[in-house]
PDB file of C-alpha atoms in Angstrom:
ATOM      1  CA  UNK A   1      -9.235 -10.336   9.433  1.00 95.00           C
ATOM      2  CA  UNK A   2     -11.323  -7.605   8.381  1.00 97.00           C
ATOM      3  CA  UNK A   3     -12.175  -7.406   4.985  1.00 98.00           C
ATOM      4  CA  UNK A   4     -12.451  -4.599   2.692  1.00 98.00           C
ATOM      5  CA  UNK A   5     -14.967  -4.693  -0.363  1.00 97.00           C
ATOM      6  CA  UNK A   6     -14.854  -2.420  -3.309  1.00 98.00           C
ATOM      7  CA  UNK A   7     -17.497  -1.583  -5.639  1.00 97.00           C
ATOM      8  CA  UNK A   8     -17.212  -1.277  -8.931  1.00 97.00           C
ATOM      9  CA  UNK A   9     -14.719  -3.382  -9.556  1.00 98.00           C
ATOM     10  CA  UNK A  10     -14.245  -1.709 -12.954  1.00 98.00           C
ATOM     11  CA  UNK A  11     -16.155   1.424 -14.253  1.00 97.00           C
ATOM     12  CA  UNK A  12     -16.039   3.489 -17.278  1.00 97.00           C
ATOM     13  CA  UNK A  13     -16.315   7.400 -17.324  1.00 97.00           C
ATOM     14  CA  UNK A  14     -15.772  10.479 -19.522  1.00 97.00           C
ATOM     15  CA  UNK A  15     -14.086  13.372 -18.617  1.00 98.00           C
ATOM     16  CA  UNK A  16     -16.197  16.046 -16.396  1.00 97.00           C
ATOM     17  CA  UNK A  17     -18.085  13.017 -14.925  1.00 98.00           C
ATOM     18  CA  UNK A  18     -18.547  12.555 -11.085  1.00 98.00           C
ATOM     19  CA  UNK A  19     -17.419   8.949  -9.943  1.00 98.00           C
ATOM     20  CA  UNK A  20     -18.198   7.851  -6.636  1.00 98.00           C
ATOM     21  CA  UNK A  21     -15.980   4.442  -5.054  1.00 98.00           C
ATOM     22  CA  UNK A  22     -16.823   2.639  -2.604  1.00 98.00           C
ATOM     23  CA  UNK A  23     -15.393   0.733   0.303  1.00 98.00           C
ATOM     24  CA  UNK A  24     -17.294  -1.464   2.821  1.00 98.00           C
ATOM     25  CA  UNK A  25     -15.249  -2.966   5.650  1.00 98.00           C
ATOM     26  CA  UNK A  26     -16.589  -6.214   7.386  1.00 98.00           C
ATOM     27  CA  UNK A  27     -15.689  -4.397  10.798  1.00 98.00           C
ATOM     28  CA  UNK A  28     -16.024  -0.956  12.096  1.00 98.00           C
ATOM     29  CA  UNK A  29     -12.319   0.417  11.085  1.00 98.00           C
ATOM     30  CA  UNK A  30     -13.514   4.217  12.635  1.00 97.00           C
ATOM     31  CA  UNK A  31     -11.729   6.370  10.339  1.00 97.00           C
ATOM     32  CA  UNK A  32      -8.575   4.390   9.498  1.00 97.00           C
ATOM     33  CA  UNK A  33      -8.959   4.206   5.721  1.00 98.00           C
ATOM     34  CA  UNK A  34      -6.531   5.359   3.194  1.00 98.00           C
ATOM     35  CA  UNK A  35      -7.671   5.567  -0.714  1.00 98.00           C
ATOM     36  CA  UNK A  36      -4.456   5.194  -3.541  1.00 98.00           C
ATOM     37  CA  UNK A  37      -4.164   5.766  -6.891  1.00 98.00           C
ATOM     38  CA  UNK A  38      -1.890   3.661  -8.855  1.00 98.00           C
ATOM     39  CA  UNK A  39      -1.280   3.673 -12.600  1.00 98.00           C
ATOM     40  CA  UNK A  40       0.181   0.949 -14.584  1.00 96.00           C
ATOM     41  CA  UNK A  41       4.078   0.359 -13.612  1.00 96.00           C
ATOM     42  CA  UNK A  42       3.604   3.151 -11.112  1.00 98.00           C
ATOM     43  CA  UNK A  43       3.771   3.384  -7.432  1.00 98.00           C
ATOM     44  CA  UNK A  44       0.759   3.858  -5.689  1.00 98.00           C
ATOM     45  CA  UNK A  45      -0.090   7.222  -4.670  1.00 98.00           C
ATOM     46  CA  UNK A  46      -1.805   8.255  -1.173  1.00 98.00           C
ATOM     47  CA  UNK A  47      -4.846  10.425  -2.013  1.00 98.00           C
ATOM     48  CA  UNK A  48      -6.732  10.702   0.624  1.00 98.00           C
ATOM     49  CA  UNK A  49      -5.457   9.397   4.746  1.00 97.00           C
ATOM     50  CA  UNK A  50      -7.862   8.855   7.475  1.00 97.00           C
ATOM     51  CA  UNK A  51     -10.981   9.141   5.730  1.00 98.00           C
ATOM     52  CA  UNK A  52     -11.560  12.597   4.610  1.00 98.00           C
ATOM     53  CA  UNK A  53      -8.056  14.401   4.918  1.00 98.00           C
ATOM     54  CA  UNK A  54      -6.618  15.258   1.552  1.00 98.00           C
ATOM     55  CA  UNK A  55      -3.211  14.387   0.973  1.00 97.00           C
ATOM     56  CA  UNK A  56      -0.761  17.386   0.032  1.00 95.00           C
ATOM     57  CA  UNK A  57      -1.125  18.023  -3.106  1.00 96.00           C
ATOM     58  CA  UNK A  58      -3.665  16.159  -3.823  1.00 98.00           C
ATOM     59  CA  UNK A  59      -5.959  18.523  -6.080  1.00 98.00           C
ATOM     60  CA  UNK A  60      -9.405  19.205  -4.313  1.00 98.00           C
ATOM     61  CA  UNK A  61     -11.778  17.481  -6.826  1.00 98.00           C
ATOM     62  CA  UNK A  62     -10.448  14.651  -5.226  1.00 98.00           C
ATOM     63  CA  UNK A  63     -12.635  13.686  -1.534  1.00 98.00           C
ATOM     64  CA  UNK A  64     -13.220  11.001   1.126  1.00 98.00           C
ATOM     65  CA  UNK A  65     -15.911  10.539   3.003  1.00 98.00           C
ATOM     66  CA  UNK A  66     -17.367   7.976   5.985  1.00 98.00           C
ATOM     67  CA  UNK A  67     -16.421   5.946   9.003  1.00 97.00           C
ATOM     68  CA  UNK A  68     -17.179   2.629  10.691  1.00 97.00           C
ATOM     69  CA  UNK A  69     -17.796   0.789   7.969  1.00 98.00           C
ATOM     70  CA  UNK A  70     -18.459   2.464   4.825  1.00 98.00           C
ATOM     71  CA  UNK A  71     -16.422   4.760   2.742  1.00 98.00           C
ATOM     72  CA  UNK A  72     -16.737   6.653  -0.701  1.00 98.00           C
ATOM     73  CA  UNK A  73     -13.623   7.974  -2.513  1.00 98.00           C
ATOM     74  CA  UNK A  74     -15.534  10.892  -4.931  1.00 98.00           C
ATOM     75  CA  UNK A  75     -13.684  12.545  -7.856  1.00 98.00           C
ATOM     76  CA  UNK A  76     -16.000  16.003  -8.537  1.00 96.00           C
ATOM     77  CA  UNK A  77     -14.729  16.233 -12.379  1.00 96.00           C
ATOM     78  CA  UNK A  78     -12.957  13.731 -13.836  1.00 98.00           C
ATOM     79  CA  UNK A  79      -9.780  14.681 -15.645  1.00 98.00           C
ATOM     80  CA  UNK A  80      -7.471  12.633 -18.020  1.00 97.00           C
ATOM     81  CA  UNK A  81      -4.797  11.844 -15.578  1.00 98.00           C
ATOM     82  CA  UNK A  82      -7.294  10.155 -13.244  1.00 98.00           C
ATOM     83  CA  UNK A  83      -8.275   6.837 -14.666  1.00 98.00           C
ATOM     84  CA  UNK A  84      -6.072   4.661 -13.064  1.00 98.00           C
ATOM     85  CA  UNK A  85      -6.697   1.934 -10.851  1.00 98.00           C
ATOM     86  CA  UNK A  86      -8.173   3.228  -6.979  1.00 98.00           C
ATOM     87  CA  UNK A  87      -7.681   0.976  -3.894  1.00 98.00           C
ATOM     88  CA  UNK A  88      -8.725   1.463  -0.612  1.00 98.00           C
ATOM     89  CA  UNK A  89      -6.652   0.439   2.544  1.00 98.00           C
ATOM     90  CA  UNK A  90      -8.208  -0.145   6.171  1.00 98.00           C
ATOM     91  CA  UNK A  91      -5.006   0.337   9.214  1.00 96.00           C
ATOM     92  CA  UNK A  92      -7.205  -0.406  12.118  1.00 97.00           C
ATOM     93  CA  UNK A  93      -6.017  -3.731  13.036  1.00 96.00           C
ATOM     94  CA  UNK A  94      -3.787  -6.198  12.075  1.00 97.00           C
ATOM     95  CA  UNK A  95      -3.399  -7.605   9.637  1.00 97.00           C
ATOM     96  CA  UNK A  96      -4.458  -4.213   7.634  1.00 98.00           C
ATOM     97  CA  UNK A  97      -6.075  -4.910   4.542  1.00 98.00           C
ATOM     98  CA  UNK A  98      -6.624  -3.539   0.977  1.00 98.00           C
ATOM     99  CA  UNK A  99      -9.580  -3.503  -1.501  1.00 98.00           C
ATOM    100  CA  UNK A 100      -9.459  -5.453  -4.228  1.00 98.00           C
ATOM    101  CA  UNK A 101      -9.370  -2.233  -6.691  1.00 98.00           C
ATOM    102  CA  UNK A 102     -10.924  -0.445  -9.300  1.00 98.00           C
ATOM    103  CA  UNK A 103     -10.259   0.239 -12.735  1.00 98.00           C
ATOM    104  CA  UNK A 104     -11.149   3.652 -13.560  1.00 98.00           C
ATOM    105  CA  UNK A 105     -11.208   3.561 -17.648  1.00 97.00           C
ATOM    106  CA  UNK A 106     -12.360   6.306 -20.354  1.00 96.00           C
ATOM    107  CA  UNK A 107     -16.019   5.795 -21.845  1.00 94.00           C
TER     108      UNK A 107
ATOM    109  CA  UNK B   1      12.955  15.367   1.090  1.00 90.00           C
ATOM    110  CA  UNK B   2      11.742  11.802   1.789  1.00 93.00           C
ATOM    111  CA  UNK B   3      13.215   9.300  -0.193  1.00 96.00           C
ATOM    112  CA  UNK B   4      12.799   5.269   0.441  1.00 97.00           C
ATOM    113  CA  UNK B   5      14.934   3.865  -2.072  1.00 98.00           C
ATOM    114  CA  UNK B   6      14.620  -0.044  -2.279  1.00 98.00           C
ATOM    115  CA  UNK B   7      17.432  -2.621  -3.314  1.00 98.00           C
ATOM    116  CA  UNK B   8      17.421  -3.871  -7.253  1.00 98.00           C
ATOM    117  CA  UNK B   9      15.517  -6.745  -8.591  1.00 98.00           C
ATOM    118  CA  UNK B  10      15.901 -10.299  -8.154  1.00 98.00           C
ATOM    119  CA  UNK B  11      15.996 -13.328 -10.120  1.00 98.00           C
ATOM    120  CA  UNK B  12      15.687 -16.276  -7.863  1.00 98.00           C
ATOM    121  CA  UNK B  13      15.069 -20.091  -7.999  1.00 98.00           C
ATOM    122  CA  UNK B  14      11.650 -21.784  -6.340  1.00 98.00           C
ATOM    123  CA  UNK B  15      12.671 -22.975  -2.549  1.00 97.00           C
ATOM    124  CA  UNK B  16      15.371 -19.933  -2.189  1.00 98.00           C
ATOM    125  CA  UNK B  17      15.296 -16.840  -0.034  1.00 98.00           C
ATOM    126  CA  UNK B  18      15.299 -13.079  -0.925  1.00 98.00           C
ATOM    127  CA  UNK B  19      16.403  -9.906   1.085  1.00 98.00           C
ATOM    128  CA  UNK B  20      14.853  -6.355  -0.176  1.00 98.00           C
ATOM    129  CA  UNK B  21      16.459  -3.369   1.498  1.00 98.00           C
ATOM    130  CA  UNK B  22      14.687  -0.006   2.063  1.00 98.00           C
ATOM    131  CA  UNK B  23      16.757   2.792   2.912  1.00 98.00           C
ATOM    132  CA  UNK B  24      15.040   6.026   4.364  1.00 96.00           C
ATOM    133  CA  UNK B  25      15.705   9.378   4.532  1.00 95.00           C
ATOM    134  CA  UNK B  26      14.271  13.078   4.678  1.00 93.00           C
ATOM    135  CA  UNK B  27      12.896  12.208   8.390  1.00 91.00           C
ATOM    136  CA  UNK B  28      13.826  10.767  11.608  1.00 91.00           C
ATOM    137  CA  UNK B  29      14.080   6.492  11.024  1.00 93.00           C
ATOM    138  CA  UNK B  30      12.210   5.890  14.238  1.00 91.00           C
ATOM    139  CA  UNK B  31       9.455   8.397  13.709  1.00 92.00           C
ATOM    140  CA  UNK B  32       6.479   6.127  11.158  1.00 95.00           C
ATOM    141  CA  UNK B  33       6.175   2.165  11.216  1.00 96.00           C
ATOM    142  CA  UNK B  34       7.607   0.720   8.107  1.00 98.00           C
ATOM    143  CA  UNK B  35       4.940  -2.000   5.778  1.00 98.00           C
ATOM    144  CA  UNK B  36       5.923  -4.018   3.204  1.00 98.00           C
ATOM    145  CA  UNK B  37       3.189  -4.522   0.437  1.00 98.00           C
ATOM    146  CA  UNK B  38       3.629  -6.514  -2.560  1.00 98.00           C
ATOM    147  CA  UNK B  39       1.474  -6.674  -6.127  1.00 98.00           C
ATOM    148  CA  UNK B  40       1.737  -9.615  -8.151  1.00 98.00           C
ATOM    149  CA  UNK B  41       1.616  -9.176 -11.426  1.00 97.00           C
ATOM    150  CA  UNK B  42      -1.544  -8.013 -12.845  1.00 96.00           C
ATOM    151  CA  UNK B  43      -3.082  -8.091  -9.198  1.00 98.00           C
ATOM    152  CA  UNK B  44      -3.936  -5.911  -6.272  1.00 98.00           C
ATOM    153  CA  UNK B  45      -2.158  -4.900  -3.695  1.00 98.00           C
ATOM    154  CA  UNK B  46      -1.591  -7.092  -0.806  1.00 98.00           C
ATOM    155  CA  UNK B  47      -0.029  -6.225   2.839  1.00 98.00           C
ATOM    156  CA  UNK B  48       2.676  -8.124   4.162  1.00 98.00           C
ATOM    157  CA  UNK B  49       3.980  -6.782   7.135  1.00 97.00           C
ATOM    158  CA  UNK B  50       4.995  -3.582   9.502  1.00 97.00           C
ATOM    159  CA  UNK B  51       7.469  -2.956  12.121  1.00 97.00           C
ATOM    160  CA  UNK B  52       8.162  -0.197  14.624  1.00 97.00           C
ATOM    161  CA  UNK B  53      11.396   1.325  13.948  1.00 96.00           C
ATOM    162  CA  UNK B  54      11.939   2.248  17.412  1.00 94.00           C
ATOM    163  CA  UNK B  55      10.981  -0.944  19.597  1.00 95.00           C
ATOM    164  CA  UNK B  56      11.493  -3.226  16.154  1.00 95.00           C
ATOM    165  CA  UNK B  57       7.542  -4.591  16.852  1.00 97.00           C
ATOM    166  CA  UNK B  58       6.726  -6.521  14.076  1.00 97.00           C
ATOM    167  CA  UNK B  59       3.450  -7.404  12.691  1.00 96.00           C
ATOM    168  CA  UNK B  60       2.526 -10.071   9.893  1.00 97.00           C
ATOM    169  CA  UNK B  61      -0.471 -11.230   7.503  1.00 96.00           C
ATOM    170  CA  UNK B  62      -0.892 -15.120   8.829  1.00 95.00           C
ATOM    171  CA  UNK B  63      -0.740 -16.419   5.244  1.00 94.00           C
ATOM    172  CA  UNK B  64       3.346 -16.126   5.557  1.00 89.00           C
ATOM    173  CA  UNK B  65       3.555 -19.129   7.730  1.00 75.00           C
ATOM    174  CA  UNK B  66       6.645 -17.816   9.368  1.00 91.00           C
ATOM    175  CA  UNK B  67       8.454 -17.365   5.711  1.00 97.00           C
ATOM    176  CA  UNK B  68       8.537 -13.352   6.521  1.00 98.00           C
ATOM    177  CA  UNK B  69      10.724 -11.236   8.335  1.00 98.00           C
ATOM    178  CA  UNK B  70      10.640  -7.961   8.616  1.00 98.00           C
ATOM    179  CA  UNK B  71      13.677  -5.919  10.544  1.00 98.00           C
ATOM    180  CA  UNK B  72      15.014  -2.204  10.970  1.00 98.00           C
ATOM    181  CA  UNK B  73      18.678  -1.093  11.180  1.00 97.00           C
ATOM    182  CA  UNK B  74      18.289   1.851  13.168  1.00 96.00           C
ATOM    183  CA  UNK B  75      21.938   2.615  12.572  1.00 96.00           C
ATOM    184  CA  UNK B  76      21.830   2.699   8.915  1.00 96.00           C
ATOM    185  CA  UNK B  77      17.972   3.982   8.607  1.00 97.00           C
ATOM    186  CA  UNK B  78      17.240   0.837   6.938  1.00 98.00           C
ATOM    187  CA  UNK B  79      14.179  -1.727   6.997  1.00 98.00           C
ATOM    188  CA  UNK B  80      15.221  -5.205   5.046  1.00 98.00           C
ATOM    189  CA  UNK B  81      12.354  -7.738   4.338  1.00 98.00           C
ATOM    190  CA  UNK B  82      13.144 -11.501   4.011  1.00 98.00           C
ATOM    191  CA  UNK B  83      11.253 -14.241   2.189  1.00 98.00           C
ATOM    192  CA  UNK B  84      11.923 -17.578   2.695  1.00 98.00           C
ATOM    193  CA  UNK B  85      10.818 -20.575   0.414  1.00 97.00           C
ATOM    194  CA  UNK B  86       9.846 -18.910  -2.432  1.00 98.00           C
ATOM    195  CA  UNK B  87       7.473 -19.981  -4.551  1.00 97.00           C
ATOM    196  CA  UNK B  88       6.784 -18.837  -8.281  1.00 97.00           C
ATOM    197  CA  UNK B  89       3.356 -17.386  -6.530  1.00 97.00           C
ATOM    198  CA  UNK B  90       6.053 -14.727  -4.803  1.00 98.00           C
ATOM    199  CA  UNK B  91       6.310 -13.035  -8.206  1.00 98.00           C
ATOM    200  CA  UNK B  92       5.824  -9.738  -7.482  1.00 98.00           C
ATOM    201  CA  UNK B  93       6.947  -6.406  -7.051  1.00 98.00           C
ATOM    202  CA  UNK B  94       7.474  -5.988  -3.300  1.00 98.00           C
ATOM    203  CA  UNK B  95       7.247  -2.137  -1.489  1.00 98.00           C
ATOM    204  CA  UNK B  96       8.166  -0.519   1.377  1.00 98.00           C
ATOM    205  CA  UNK B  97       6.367   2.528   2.835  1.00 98.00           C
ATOM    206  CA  UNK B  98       5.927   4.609   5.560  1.00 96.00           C
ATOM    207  CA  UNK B  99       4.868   8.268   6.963  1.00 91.00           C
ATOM    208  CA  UNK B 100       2.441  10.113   8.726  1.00 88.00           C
ATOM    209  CA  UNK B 101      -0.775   8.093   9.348  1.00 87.00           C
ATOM    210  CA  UNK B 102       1.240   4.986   7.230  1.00 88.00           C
ATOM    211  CA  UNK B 103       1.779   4.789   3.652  1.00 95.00           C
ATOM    212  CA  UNK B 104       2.662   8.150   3.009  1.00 95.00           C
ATOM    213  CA  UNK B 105       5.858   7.630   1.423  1.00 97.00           C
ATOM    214  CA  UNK B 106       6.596   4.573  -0.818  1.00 98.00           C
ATOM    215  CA  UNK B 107      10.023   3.078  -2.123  1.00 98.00           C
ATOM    216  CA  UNK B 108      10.095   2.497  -5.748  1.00 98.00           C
ATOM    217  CA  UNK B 109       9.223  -1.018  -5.733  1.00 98.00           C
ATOM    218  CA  UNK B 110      11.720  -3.953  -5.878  1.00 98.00           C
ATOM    219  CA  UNK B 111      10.895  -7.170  -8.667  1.00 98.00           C
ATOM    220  CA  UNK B 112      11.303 -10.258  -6.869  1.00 98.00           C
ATOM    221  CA  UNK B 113      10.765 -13.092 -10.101  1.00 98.00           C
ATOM    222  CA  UNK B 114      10.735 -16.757  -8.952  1.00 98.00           C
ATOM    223  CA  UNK B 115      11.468 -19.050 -11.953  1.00 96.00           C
ATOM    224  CA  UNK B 116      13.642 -22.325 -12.679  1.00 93.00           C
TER     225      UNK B 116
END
């Protein structure tokens, strides 16, 4: 199974900031990574599908970035509605697989 | 408009089964794969499972043990997930979701609780 590692796990951030996840896959995936937002009691949200494609209406500070194995889910300016928790989501093979998360909180 | 709206939550007793339904609209039923993705409480999200609509493919995560079952109803546009044997570690709120490139649209989660 290919494994997906996230990094940080939890981070802490002020509004305006620029916050850069990460996602390394034990495999090469290409670019079959997803990125979700999910806030507490919420369904998860699709921001960004294979790789770098923005999901509609998404808004644009949001971006994805890399293939093979290494991916960055950037936020350009951080606004109040975005800490939530971020997962990433490899559907290259069987069985797909998600990050373990992170917590985006307010500094 | 899409819409995958998911059965109501369960209560249910350690060693029983459960059925979630996911009904979909808004698009043609055989168009996406369907997954299943459950988060236990406090936890990440975890895949499950995905069928093809069309062929009724299935696909599982090996941890299952041949508890899951995933099937589509192409006739009434909807995917039903059954787990068998639960366990109180099958606490969760359990998902369905589908759409261009996967997980584009997501029911709104179903509450499977496992107690005695």
């Amino acid at each position: 199974d290919i494994q997906l590692t996230q990094s940080p796990s939890a981070m802490s951030a002020s509004v305006g900031d620029r916050v850069t996840i990460t996602c390394r896959a034990s495999q090469d995936v290409s670019f079959y990574v997803a990125w979700f937002q999910q806030k507490p009691g919420k369904v998860p949200e699709r921001l960004i599908y294979a790789a770098s494609s923005l999901q509609s209406g998404v808004p644009s500070r949001f971006s994805g970035s890399g293939s093979g194995t290494e991916f960055t889910l950037t936020i350009s300016r951080l606004q109040p509605e975005d800490f939530a928790t971020y997962y990433c989501l490899q559907h290259s093979s069987f069985p797909y697989t998600f990050g373990q998360g992170t917590k985006l909180e307010s500094k | 408009q899409v819409l995958l709206v998911q059965s109501g939550a369960e209560v249910k007793r350690p060693g029983s089964s459960v059925r979630v339904s996911c009904r979909i609209s808004g698009y043609d039923f055989t168009s996406y794969g369907i997954d299943w993705v459950r988060q236990a409480p406090g936890q990440g999200l975890e895949w499950m499972a995905w069928i093809n609509p069309n062929n009724g493919i299935t696909k599982y995560v090996q941890k299952f043990r041949g508890r899951l079952t995933v099937i589509a109803d192409k006739s009434t546009r909807t995917a039903y997930m059954d787990l068998t044997n639960l366990g109180p570690d099958d606490t969760a709120v359990y998902f369905c979701s589908s759409g261009n490139y996967g997980f584009d649209h997501w029911g709104q989660g179903t509450l499977v609780a496992v107690s005695s």
